[in-house]
Amino acid sequence: MIGRLNHVAIAVPDIAAAAGQYRDVLGASVSAVEDQPDHGVQTVFITLPNTKIELLGLLGEDSPIAGFLEKNPSGGIHHVCYEVDDILAARDRLKAAGARVLGSGEPRTGAHGKPVLFLHPKDFNGTLVELEQA
């Protein structure tokens, strides 16, 4: 059902500083900071030959990553994102198997403009999983 790894997301307390570190220290190709108001975060994508790293920064006081950064003030891996061919079929199969889909259970538009869903970390070995329709 799942396809390739689309990205690994890292929540960071200072997105500009983190982007600079990837660009200047590691020599990576780094996108501009983009606000994602529907998700309450800012994003930067680092393009690697085999996948992407997504840096997540706070966007407003009600950002869904605020609690994560309170527990992890230096930042850390927030979630992994896998591609699926059909997000609704994947959702239905996962729910039938007992996995919990976060939110309303309906896909939302993600940072790449494609439908995404998040799966409860307690159902996946403590890892928050994002599914993105390929």
GROMACS .gro file of C-alpha atoms in nm:
model
  134
    1MET     CA    1   0.000   0.000   0.000
    2ILE     CA    2   0.262   0.260   0.094
    3GLY     CA    3   0.498   0.382  -0.169
    4ARG     CA    4   0.821   0.570  -0.145
    5LEU     CA    5   0.931   0.788   0.144
    6ASN     CA    6   0.827   1.140   0.046
    7HIS     CA    7   0.992   1.328   0.334
    8VAL     CA    8   1.102   1.331   0.695
    9ALA     CA    9   0.973   1.634   0.885
   10ILE     CA   10   1.181   1.801   1.154
   11ALA     CA   11   1.021   2.057   1.387
   12VAL     CA   12   1.263   2.342   1.458
   13PRO     CA   13   1.249   2.639   1.696
   14ASP     CA   14   1.403   2.879   1.438
   15ILE     CA   15   1.325   2.786   1.080
   16ALA     CA   16   1.553   3.049   0.922
   17ALA     CA   17   1.851   2.934   1.129
   18ALA     CA   18   1.780   2.567   1.053
   19ALA     CA   19   1.745   2.638   0.679
   20GLY     CA   20   2.075   2.827   0.688
   21GLN     CA   21   2.245   2.535   0.860
   22TYR     CA   22   2.131   2.291   0.592
   23ARG     CA   23   2.227   2.535   0.315
   24ASP     CA   24   2.555   2.676   0.449
   25VAL     CA   25   2.696   2.390   0.656
   26LEU     CA   26   2.563   2.084   0.473
   27GLY     CA   27   2.553   2.241   0.124
   28ALA     CA   28   2.194   2.134   0.058
   29SER     CA   29   1.943   2.279  -0.185
   30VAL     CA   30   1.697   2.466   0.037
   31SER     CA   31   1.361   2.620  -0.059
   32ALA     CA   32   1.230   2.952   0.065
   33VAL     CA   33   1.022   2.961   0.384
   34GLU     CA   34   0.651   2.919   0.305
   35ASP     CA   35   0.360   2.983   0.538
   36GLN     CA   36   0.105   2.701   0.556
   37PRO     CA   37  -0.182   2.878   0.738
   38ASP     CA   38  -0.420   2.583   0.701
   39HIS     CA   39  -0.172   2.373   0.901
   40GLY     CA   40  -0.037   2.638   1.140
   41VAL     CA   41   0.325   2.591   1.034
   42GLN     CA   42   0.596   2.734   0.815
   43THR     CA   43   0.781   2.493   0.588
   44VAL     CA   44   1.117   2.471   0.417
   45PHE     CA   45   1.201   2.177   0.193
   46ILE     CA   46   1.552   2.043   0.154
   47THR     CA   47   1.590   1.839  -0.164
   48LEU     CA   48   1.807   1.530  -0.142
   49PRO     CA   49   1.880   1.284  -0.423
   50ASN     CA   50   1.648   1.018  -0.277
   51THR     CA   51   1.390   1.213  -0.069
   52LYS     CA   52   1.323   1.546   0.102
   53ILE     CA   53   1.359   1.688   0.451
   54GLU     CA   54   1.078   1.919   0.560
   55LEU     CA   55   1.163   2.176   0.827
   56LEU     CA   56   0.857   2.281   1.028
   57GLY     CA   57   0.847   2.614   1.206
   58LEU     CA   58   0.579   2.772   1.423
   59LEU     CA   59   0.313   2.984   1.253
   60GLY     CA   60   0.115   3.158   1.523
   61GLU     CA   61   0.056   3.079   1.889
   62ASP     CA   62  -0.187   2.794   1.810
   63SER     CA   63   0.058   2.604   1.589
   64PRO     CA   64   0.007   2.228   1.619
   65ILE     CA   65   0.383   2.182   1.667
   66ALA     CA   66   0.399   2.418   1.967
   67GLY     CA   67   0.350   2.133   2.215
   68PHE     CA   68   0.614   1.923   2.038
   69LEU     CA   69   0.865   2.208   2.062
   70GLU     CA   70   0.781   2.266   2.429
   71LYS     CA   71   0.874   1.902   2.497
   72ASN     CA   72   1.170   1.918   2.255
   73PRO     CA   73   1.303   2.276   2.269
   74SER     CA   74   1.594   2.200   2.035
   75GLY     CA   75   1.356   2.045   1.780
   76GLY     CA   76   1.347   1.692   1.648
   77ILE     CA   77   1.191   1.450   1.403
   78HIS     CA   78   0.818   1.521   1.397
   79HIS     CA   79   0.682   1.279   1.135
   80VAL     CA   80   0.755   1.068   0.830
   81CYS     CA   81   0.555   1.097   0.509
   82TYR     CA   82   0.486   0.807   0.274
   83GLU     CA   83   0.325   0.829  -0.067
   84VAL     CA   84   0.011   0.633  -0.152
   85ASP     CA   85  -0.159   0.596  -0.491
   86ASP     CA   86  -0.514   0.645  -0.359
   87ILE     CA   87  -0.545   0.823  -0.027
   88LEU     CA   88  -0.912   0.737   0.026
   89ALA     CA   89  -0.852   0.366  -0.039
   90ALA     CA   90  -0.550   0.378   0.194
   91ARG     CA   91  -0.756   0.551   0.464
   92ASP     CA   92  -1.037   0.297   0.438
   93ARG     CA   93  -0.796   0.003   0.450
   94LEU     CA   94  -0.612   0.147   0.752
   95LYS     CA   95  -0.934   0.221   0.941
   96ALA     CA   96  -1.061  -0.131   0.871
   97ALA     CA   97  -0.735  -0.261   1.020
   98GLY     CA   98  -0.789  -0.052   1.335
   99ALA     CA   99  -0.554   0.239   1.265
  100ARG     CA  100  -0.668   0.582   1.379
  101VAL     CA  101  -0.676   0.868   1.129
  102LEU     CA  102  -0.631   1.204   1.297
  103GLY     CA  103  -0.865   1.498   1.252
  104SER     CA  104  -1.191   1.454   1.066
  105GLY     CA  105  -1.058   1.158   0.868
  106GLU     CA  106  -1.097   1.353   0.547
  107PRO     CA  107  -0.784   1.443   0.348
  108ARG     CA  108  -0.659   1.802   0.363
  109THR     CA  109  -0.439   1.977   0.112
  110GLY     CA  110  -0.075   1.950   0.220
  111ALA     CA  111   0.231   2.164   0.156
  112HIS     CA  112   0.279   2.011  -0.192
  113GLY     CA  113  -0.082   2.087  -0.291
  114LYS     CA  114  -0.176   1.718  -0.267
  115PRO     CA  115  -0.421   1.538  -0.034
  116VAL     CA  116  -0.271   1.429   0.299
  117LEU     CA  117  -0.381   1.243   0.612
  118PHE     CA  118  -0.207   1.183   0.945
  119LEU     CA  119  -0.214   0.857   1.140
  120HIS     CA  120  -0.201   0.833   1.519
  121PRO     CA  121   0.155   0.772   1.645
  122LYS     CA  122   0.037   0.519   1.904
  123ASP     CA  123  -0.070   0.294   1.616
  124PHE     CA  124   0.273   0.314   1.446
  125ASN     CA  125   0.538   0.253   1.711
  126GLY     CA  126   0.535   0.610   1.842
  127THR     CA  127   0.580   0.766   1.498
  128LEU     CA  128   0.340   1.022   1.353
  129VAL     CA  129   0.278   0.908   0.994
  130GLU     CA  130   0.163   1.134   0.713
  131LEU     CA  131   0.022   0.984   0.393
  132GLU     CA  132   0.035   1.192   0.076
  133GLN     CA  133  -0.139   1.098  -0.246
  134ALA     CA  134   0.122   1.060  -0.519
   0.00000   0.00000   0.00000
